[in-house]
PDB file of C-alpha atoms and ligand atoms in Angstrom:
ATOM      1  CA  UNK Q 138      -0.058  -0.079  -0.045  1.00  0.00           C
ATOM      2  CA  UNK Q 139       1.219   3.542  -0.794  1.00  0.00           C
ATOM      3  CA  UNK Q 140       2.280   5.377   2.316  1.00  0.00           C
ATOM      4  CA  UNK Q 141       0.167   8.369   3.173  1.00  0.00           C
ATOM      5  CA  UNK Q 142       3.368  10.400   3.928  1.00  0.00           C
ATOM      6  CA  UNK Q 143       5.482  11.405   1.006  1.00  0.00           C
ATOM      7  CA  UNK Q 144       9.291  10.608   1.007  1.00  0.00           C
ATOM      8  CA  UNK Q 145      11.413  12.883   3.247  1.00  0.00           C
ATOM      9  CA  UNK Q 146       8.380  14.204   5.243  1.00  0.00           C
ATOM     10  CA  UNK Q 147       7.878  14.131   9.008  1.00  0.00           C
ATOM     11  CA  UNK Q 148       4.237  14.320  10.539  1.00  0.00           C
ATOM     12  CA  UNK Q 149       3.588  17.210  12.820  1.00  0.00           C
ATOM     13  CA  UNK Q 150       0.498  17.627  15.030  1.00  0.00           C
ATOM     14  CA  UNK Q 151       0.421  21.456  15.239  1.00  0.00           C
ATOM     15  CA  UNK Q 152       0.142  23.624  12.069  1.00  0.00           C
ATOM     16  CA  UNK Q 153       3.463  25.558  11.642  1.00  0.00           C
ATOM     17  CA  UNK Q 154       3.430  29.057  10.268  1.00  0.00           C
ATOM     18  CA  UNK Q 155       5.738  30.014   7.355  1.00  0.00           C
ATOM     19  CA  UNK Q 156       5.604  33.188   5.289  1.00  0.00           C
ATOM     20  CA  UNK Q 157       7.711  36.104   4.212  1.00  0.00           C
ATOM     21  CA  UNK Q 158       5.892  39.247   4.046  1.00  0.00           C
ATOM     22  CA  UNK Q 159       2.523  38.865   5.947  1.00  0.00           C
ATOM     23  CA  UNK Q 160      -0.133  41.585   6.147  1.00  0.00           C
ATOM     24  CA  UNK Q 161       0.132  43.716   9.282  1.00  0.00           C
ATOM     25  CA  UNK Q 162      -3.562  43.488  10.146  1.00  0.00           C
ATOM     26  CA  UNK Q 163      -5.941  40.615   9.521  1.00  0.00           C
ATOM     27  CA  UNK Q 164      -9.080  41.292   7.456  1.00  0.00           C
ATOM     28  CA  UNK Q 165     -12.476  40.002   8.500  1.00  0.00           C
ATOM     29  CA  UNK Q 166     -14.378  37.558   6.357  1.00  0.00           C
ATOM     30  CA  UNK Q 167     -17.023  40.427   5.609  1.00  0.00           C
ATOM     31  CA  UNK Q 168     -14.198  42.693   4.177  1.00  0.00           C
ATOM     32  CA  UNK Q 169     -12.439  40.033   2.218  1.00  0.00           C
ATOM     33  CA  UNK Q 170     -12.611  39.895  -1.543  1.00  0.00           C
ATOM     34  CA  UNK Q 171     -10.792  38.267  -4.479  1.00  0.00           C
ATOM     35  CA  UNK Q 172     -10.259  39.386  -8.105  1.00  0.00           C
ATOM     36  CA  UNK Q 173     -10.360  36.901 -10.916  1.00  0.00           C
ATOM     37  CA  UNK Q 174      -8.748  38.298 -14.021  1.00  0.00           C
ATOM     38  CA  UNK Q 175      -6.519  37.799 -17.099  1.00  0.00           C
ATOM     39  CA  UNK Q 176      -7.378  35.351 -19.770  1.00  0.00           C
ATOM     40  CA  UNK Q 177     -11.141  35.175 -18.903  1.00  0.00           C
ATOM     41  CA  UNK Q 178     -14.384  36.009 -20.479  1.00  0.00           C
ATOM     42  CA  UNK Q 179     -15.773  37.796 -17.413  1.00  0.00           C
ATOM     43  CA  UNK Q 180     -13.339  39.291 -15.018  1.00  0.00           C
ATOM     44  CA  UNK Q 181     -14.936  39.315 -11.624  1.00  0.00           C
ATOM     45  CA  UNK Q 182     -14.447  40.411  -7.995  1.00  0.00           C
ATOM     46  CA  UNK Q 183     -15.982  38.024  -5.508  1.00  0.00           C
ATOM     47  CA  UNK Q 184     -16.699  38.617  -1.819  1.00  0.00           C
ATOM     48  CA  UNK Q 185     -17.412  35.897   0.762  1.00  0.00           C
ATOM     49  CA  UNK Q 186     -21.107  35.919  -0.009  1.00  0.00           C
ATOM     50  CA  UNK Q 187     -20.545  35.483  -3.734  1.00  0.00           C
ATOM     51  CA  UNK Q 188     -18.078  32.667  -2.968  1.00  0.00           C
ATOM     52  CA  UNK Q 189     -20.827  30.924  -0.940  1.00  0.00           C
ATOM     53  CA  UNK Q 190     -23.287  31.051  -3.837  1.00  0.00           C
ATOM     54  CA  UNK Q 191     -20.769  29.115  -6.067  1.00  0.00           C
ATOM     55  CA  UNK Q 192     -21.339  26.009  -3.832  1.00  0.00           C
ATOM     56  CA  UNK Q 193     -19.190  25.396  -0.808  1.00  0.00           C
ATOM     57  CA  UNK Q 194     -17.785  21.866  -0.229  1.00  0.00           C
ATOM     58  CA  UNK Q 195     -16.280  19.922   2.643  1.00  0.00           C
ATOM     59  CA  UNK Q 196     -13.194  18.088   1.820  1.00  0.00           C
ATOM     60  CA  UNK Q 197     -10.407  16.270   3.806  1.00  0.00           C
ATOM     61  CA  UNK Q 198      -6.765  16.493   2.762  1.00  0.00           C
ATOM     62  CA  UNK Q 199      -3.206  16.379   3.906  1.00  0.00           C
ATOM     63  CA  UNK Q 200      -0.656  19.279   3.655  1.00  0.00           C
ATOM     64  CA  UNK Q 201       2.963  18.700   2.726  1.00  0.00           C
ATOM     65  CA  UNK Q 202       5.561  21.484   3.154  1.00  0.00           C
ATOM     66  CA  UNK Q 203       8.834  21.517   1.288  1.00  0.00           C
ATOM     67  CA  UNK Q 204      10.546  22.165   4.628  1.00  0.00           C
ATOM     68  CA  UNK Q 205       9.712  18.508   5.409  1.00  0.00           C
ATOM     69  CA  UNK Q 206       6.652  18.658   7.649  1.00  0.00           C
ATOM     70  CA  UNK Q 207       3.278  17.114   6.785  1.00  0.00           C
ATOM     71  CA  UNK Q 208      -0.021  18.001   8.572  1.00  0.00           C
ATOM     72  CA  UNK Q 209      -2.479  15.157   8.022  1.00  0.00           C
ATOM     73  CA  UNK Q 210      -6.230  14.888   8.072  1.00  0.00           C
ATOM     74  CA  UNK Q 211      -7.541  18.498   7.749  1.00  0.00           C
ATOM     75  CA  UNK Q 212     -11.288  18.986   7.146  1.00  0.00           C
ATOM     76  CA  UNK Q 213     -11.678  22.026   4.934  1.00  0.00           C
ATOM     77  CA  UNK Q 214     -14.668  24.025   4.062  1.00  0.00           C
ATOM     78  CA  UNK Q 215     -14.251  26.059   0.873  1.00  0.00           C
ATOM     79  CA  UNK Q 216     -15.002  26.357  -2.756  1.00  0.00           C
ATOM     80  CA  UNK Q 217     -13.317  24.466  -5.584  1.00  0.00           C
ATOM     81  CA  UNK Q 218     -11.024  26.629  -7.685  1.00  0.00           C
ATOM     82  CA  UNK Q 219     -12.782  25.002 -10.698  1.00  0.00           C
ATOM     83  CA  UNK Q 220     -16.062  26.697  -9.684  1.00  0.00           C
ATOM     84  CA  UNK Q 221     -14.445  30.126  -9.393  1.00  0.00           C
ATOM     85  CA  UNK Q 222     -12.612  29.749 -12.761  1.00  0.00           C
ATOM     86  CA  UNK Q 223     -15.746  28.483 -14.588  1.00  0.00           C
ATOM     87  CA  UNK Q 224     -17.687  31.407 -13.140  1.00  0.00           C
ATOM     88  CA  UNK Q 225     -15.175  33.728 -14.726  1.00  0.00           C
ATOM     89  CA  UNK Q 226     -15.062  31.670 -17.897  1.00  0.00           C
ATOM     90  CA  UNK Q 227     -11.651  30.605 -19.080  1.00  0.00           C
ATOM     91  CA  UNK Q 228     -10.652  31.384 -22.667  1.00  0.00           C
ATOM     92  CA  UNK Q 229      -9.688  28.247 -24.572  1.00  0.00           C
ATOM     93  CA  UNK Q 230      -6.026  28.841 -24.673  1.00  0.00           C
ATOM     94  CA  UNK Q 231      -5.550  29.126 -20.820  1.00  0.00           C
ATOM     95  CA  UNK Q 232      -2.621  27.102 -19.496  1.00  0.00           C
ATOM     96  CA  UNK Q 233      -2.117  28.112 -15.923  1.00  0.00           C
ATOM     97  CA  UNK Q 234      -3.166  30.454 -13.106  1.00  0.00           C
ATOM     98  CA  UNK Q 235      -1.197  32.765 -10.804  1.00  0.00           C
ATOM     99  CA  UNK Q 236      -2.539  32.667  -7.325  1.00  0.00           C
ATOM    100  CA  UNK Q 237      -1.934  35.923  -5.341  1.00  0.00           C
ATOM    101  CA  UNK Q 238      -1.823  36.502  -1.576  1.00  0.00           C
ATOM    102  CA  UNK Q 239      -0.759  39.280   0.739  1.00  0.00           C
ATOM    103  CA  UNK Q 240       1.750  40.855   0.628  1.00  0.00           C
ATOM    104  CA  UNK Q 241       3.046  40.559  -2.974  1.00  0.00           C
ATOM    105  CA  UNK Q 242       3.044  36.769  -2.831  1.00  0.00           C
ATOM    106  CA  UNK Q 243       2.290  34.736  -5.946  1.00  0.00           C
ATOM    107  CA  UNK Q 244       2.632  31.183  -7.184  1.00  0.00           C
ATOM    108  CA  UNK Q 245       1.908  29.606 -10.456  1.00  0.00           C
ATOM    109  CA  UNK Q 246      -0.286  26.460 -10.876  1.00  0.00           C
ATOM    110  CA  UNK Q 247      -1.187  24.678 -14.165  1.00  0.00           C
ATOM    111  CA  UNK Q 248      -4.828  24.447 -15.235  1.00  0.00           C
ATOM    112  CA  UNK Q 249      -4.953  20.630 -14.699  1.00  0.00           C
ATOM    113  CA  UNK Q 250      -3.730  20.998 -11.080  1.00  0.00           C
ATOM    114  CA  UNK Q 251      -6.111  23.954 -10.403  1.00  0.00           C
ATOM    115  CA  UNK Q 252      -9.103  21.962 -11.766  1.00  0.00           C
ATOM    116  CA  UNK Q 253      -8.667  18.950  -9.516  1.00  0.00           C
ATOM    117  CA  UNK Q 254     -11.623  18.596  -7.112  1.00  0.00           C
ATOM    118  CA  UNK Q 255      -9.279  18.974  -4.072  1.00  0.00           C
ATOM    119  CA  UNK Q 256      -7.903  22.392  -5.158  1.00  0.00           C
ATOM    120  CA  UNK Q 257      -9.770  24.776  -3.044  1.00  0.00           C
ATOM    121  CA  UNK Q 258     -10.098  28.324  -1.652  1.00  0.00           C
ATOM    122  CA  UNK Q 259     -10.958  27.727   2.027  1.00  0.00           C
ATOM    123  CA  UNK Q 260     -12.184  29.635   5.096  1.00  0.00           C
ATOM    124  CA  UNK Q 261     -12.469  26.925   7.657  1.00  0.00           C
ATOM    125  CA  UNK Q 262     -10.298  24.026   8.995  1.00  0.00           C
ATOM    126  CA  UNK Q 263     -11.691  21.445  11.387  1.00  0.00           C
ATOM    127  CA  UNK Q 264     -14.800  23.516  11.970  1.00  0.00           C
ATOM    128  CA  UNK Q 265     -12.907  26.655  12.952  1.00  0.00           C
ATOM    129  CA  UNK Q 266     -11.917  29.763  11.039  1.00  0.00           C
ATOM    130  CA  UNK Q 267      -8.499  29.664   9.358  1.00  0.00           C
ATOM    131  CA  UNK Q 268      -6.191  31.450  11.759  1.00  0.00           C
ATOM    132  CA  UNK Q 269      -4.590  34.739  10.593  1.00  0.00           C
ATOM    133  CA  UNK Q 270      -1.168  33.073  11.041  1.00  0.00           C
ATOM    134  CA  UNK Q 271      -2.096  30.381   8.442  1.00  0.00           C
ATOM    135  CA  UNK Q 272      -3.559  32.830   5.913  1.00  0.00           C
ATOM    136  CA  UNK Q 273      -7.144  33.426   7.136  1.00  0.00           C
ATOM    137  CA  UNK Q 274      -9.701  34.518   6.660  1.00  0.00           C
ATOM    138  CA  UNK Q 275      -9.468  32.959   3.128  1.00  0.00           C
ATOM    139  CA  UNK Q 276      -6.485  31.169   1.596  1.00  0.00           C
ATOM    140  CA  UNK Q 277      -5.782  28.625  -1.167  1.00  0.00           C
ATOM    141  CA  UNK Q 278      -5.253  24.938  -0.415  1.00  0.00           C
ATOM    142  CA  UNK Q 279      -3.815  22.890  -3.235  1.00  0.00           C
ATOM    143  CA  UNK Q 280      -2.986  19.681  -1.192  1.00  0.00           C
ATOM    144  CA  UNK Q 281      -1.399  17.533  -3.869  1.00  0.00           C
ATOM    145  CA  UNK Q 282       1.398  20.059  -4.355  1.00  0.00           C
ATOM    146  CA  UNK Q 283       3.967  21.394  -1.750  1.00  0.00           C
ATOM    147  CA  UNK Q 284       2.418  23.991   0.481  1.00  0.00           C
ATOM    148  CA  UNK Q 285       4.249  26.983  -1.050  1.00  0.00           C
ATOM    149  CA  UNK Q 286       1.713  26.433  -3.895  1.00  0.00           C
ATOM    150  CA  UNK Q 287      -1.105  27.439  -1.502  1.00  0.00           C
ATOM    151  CA  UNK Q 288      -1.136  31.193  -1.307  1.00  0.00           C
ATOM    152  CA  UNK Q 289      -2.253  32.592   2.170  1.00  0.00           C
ATOM    153  CA  UNK Q 290      -4.407  35.820   2.562  1.00  0.00           C
ATOM    154  CA  UNK Q 291      -5.759  35.236  -1.008  1.00  0.00           C
ATOM    155  CA  UNK Q 292      -6.354  38.255  -3.061  1.00  0.00           C
ATOM    156  CA  UNK Q 293      -6.383  37.224  -6.683  1.00  0.00           C
ATOM    157  CA  UNK Q 294      -6.362  34.597  -9.429  1.00  0.00           C
ATOM    158  CA  UNK Q 295      -4.824  35.564 -12.737  1.00  0.00           C
ATOM    159  CA  UNK Q 296      -5.596  33.235 -15.688  1.00  0.00           C
ATOM    160  CA  UNK Q 297      -2.697  32.962 -18.080  1.00  0.00           C
ATOM    161  CA  UNK Q 298      -2.222  31.765 -21.653  1.00  0.00           C
ATOM    162  CA  UNK Q 299       1.458  31.845 -21.179  1.00  0.00           C
ATOM    163  CA  UNK Q 300       3.238  30.750 -18.065  1.00  0.00           C
ATOM    164  CA  UNK Q 301       4.763  33.216 -15.677  1.00  0.00           C
ATOM    165  CA  UNK Q 302       6.591  32.137 -12.495  1.00  0.00           C
ATOM    166  CA  UNK Q 303       5.561  33.042  -9.007  1.00  0.00           C
ATOM    167  CA  UNK Q 304       7.583  34.201  -5.980  1.00  0.00           C
ATOM    168  CA  UNK Q 305       9.346  31.011  -5.058  1.00  0.00           C
ATOM    169  CA  UNK Q 306       9.387  29.666  -8.560  1.00  0.00           C
ATOM    170  CA  UNK Q 307      11.562  32.622  -9.746  1.00  0.00           C
ATOM    171  CA  UNK Q 308      13.872  31.793  -6.817  1.00  0.00           C
ATOM    172  CA  UNK Q 309      14.662  28.198  -7.746  1.00  0.00           C
ATOM    173  CA  UNK Q 310      11.696  26.270  -6.358  1.00  0.00           C
ATOM    174  CA  UNK Q 311      10.288  23.577  -8.675  1.00  0.00           C
ATOM    175  CA  UNK Q 312       7.648  24.707 -11.181  1.00  0.00           C
ATOM    176  CA  UNK Q 313       5.135  22.045 -10.205  1.00  0.00           C
ATOM    177  CA  UNK Q 314       6.079  20.860  -6.713  1.00  0.00           C
ATOM    178  CA  UNK Q 315       4.751  17.316  -6.486  1.00  0.00           C
ATOM    179  CA  UNK Q 316       5.664  16.079  -2.973  1.00  0.00           C
ATOM    180  CA  UNK Q 317       5.422  12.362  -4.048  1.00  0.00           C
ATOM    181  CA  UNK Q 318       8.039  13.001  -6.679  1.00  0.00           C
ATOM    182  CA  UNK Q 319      10.049  15.237  -4.333  1.00  0.00           C
ATOM    183  CA  UNK Q 320       9.978  18.149  -6.837  1.00  0.00           C
ATOM    184  CA  UNK Q 321      11.473  20.575  -4.389  1.00  0.00           C
ATOM    185  CA  UNK Q 322      13.834  22.652  -6.519  1.00  0.00           C
ATOM    186  CA  UNK Q 323      14.200  23.083 -10.218  1.00  0.00           C
TER     187      UNK Q 323
HETATM  188  N1  MTE X 535       0.648  35.155   0.991  1.00  0.00           N
HETATM  189  C1  MTE X 535       1.582  34.195   1.234  1.00  0.00           C
HETATM  190  N2  MTE X 535       1.199  32.947   1.043  1.00  0.00           N
HETATM  191  C2  MTE X 535       2.193  31.973   1.350  1.00  0.00           C
HETATM  192  C3  MTE X 535       3.456  32.271   1.723  1.00  0.00           C
HETATM  193  C4  MTE X 535       3.784  33.662   1.906  1.00  0.00           C
HETATM  194  O1  MTE X 535       4.885  34.021   2.348  1.00  0.00           O
HETATM  195  N3  MTE X 535       2.774  34.588   1.640  1.00  0.00           N
HETATM  196  N4  MTE X 535       4.361  31.293   1.933  1.00  0.00           N
HETATM  197  C5  MTE X 535       4.115  29.997   1.331  1.00  0.00           C
HETATM  198  C6  MTE X 535       4.988  28.910   1.939  1.00  0.00           C
HETATM  199  S1  MTE X 535       6.561  28.947   1.391  1.00  0.00           S
HETATM  200  C7  MTE X 535       4.433  27.973   2.725  1.00  0.00           C
HETATM  201  S2  MTE X 535       5.467  26.729   3.306  1.00  0.00           S
HETATM  202  C8  MTE X 535       3.087  28.012   3.142  1.00  0.00           C
HETATM  203  C9  MTE X 535       2.962  27.961   4.673  1.00  0.00           C
HETATM  204  O2  MTE X 535       1.702  27.975   5.132  1.00  0.00           O
HETATM  205  P1  MTE X 535       1.392  27.974   6.713  1.00  0.00           P
HETATM  206  O3  MTE X 535       2.137  29.153   7.288  1.00  0.00           O
HETATM  207  O4  MTE X 535      -0.117  28.001   6.890  1.00  0.00           O
HETATM  208  O5  MTE X 535       1.926  26.691   7.205  1.00  0.00           O
HETATM  209  O6  MTE X 535       2.424  29.211   2.752  1.00  0.00           O
HETATM  210  C10 MTE X 535       2.622  29.544   1.352  1.00  0.00           C
HETATM  211  N5  MTE X 535       1.790  30.572   1.046  1.00  0.00           N
HETATM  212 MO1   MO X 536       7.644  27.105   2.266  1.00  0.00          MO
END
């Protein structure tokens, strides 16, 4: 049977915090919004209420960080990225998205990875709000890729026909970041 923990990872019980340039104040869910733009038919700005209309889901997944920790068995409540992207209407030649988070964070994800059912924008973990420290009130969770692919304090999704690299990807991190293949650095 395939192990639940990818090679080189150690299971932790508490959710660690890792970021480079966090926002100084945390927003409330009521004030939060996200912009979906770029290679789309209808650029949109969505607030939490709009997000809820797209059809929230509950989903359990594990997180794997490139710094070798894994946090297993997280119950998320959120909306699949696919629903947000379909709402904005992707143009046919779309290849990848850039996920943006505060402050000036970005990470590129290809369309196939973004459209997996497990790729979410979330506001709740294990029945509680996402703590500010971990990117709350709303962050990305793309659990099948290393955690740097999951932007905290989500602010935007840019759809792209041509690939651009995000913050860590321009600094030598792997373009895709599959933990099972240990795609840590490029
Ligand atoms: N906005 C933002 N998102 C971010 C980061 C960041 O610096 N800013 N760091 C990334 C990295 S490198 C990691 S390992 C994870 C850490 O998430 P956590 O602090 O919730 O464990 O967030 C990712 N998302
Ligand atoms: Mo990281």
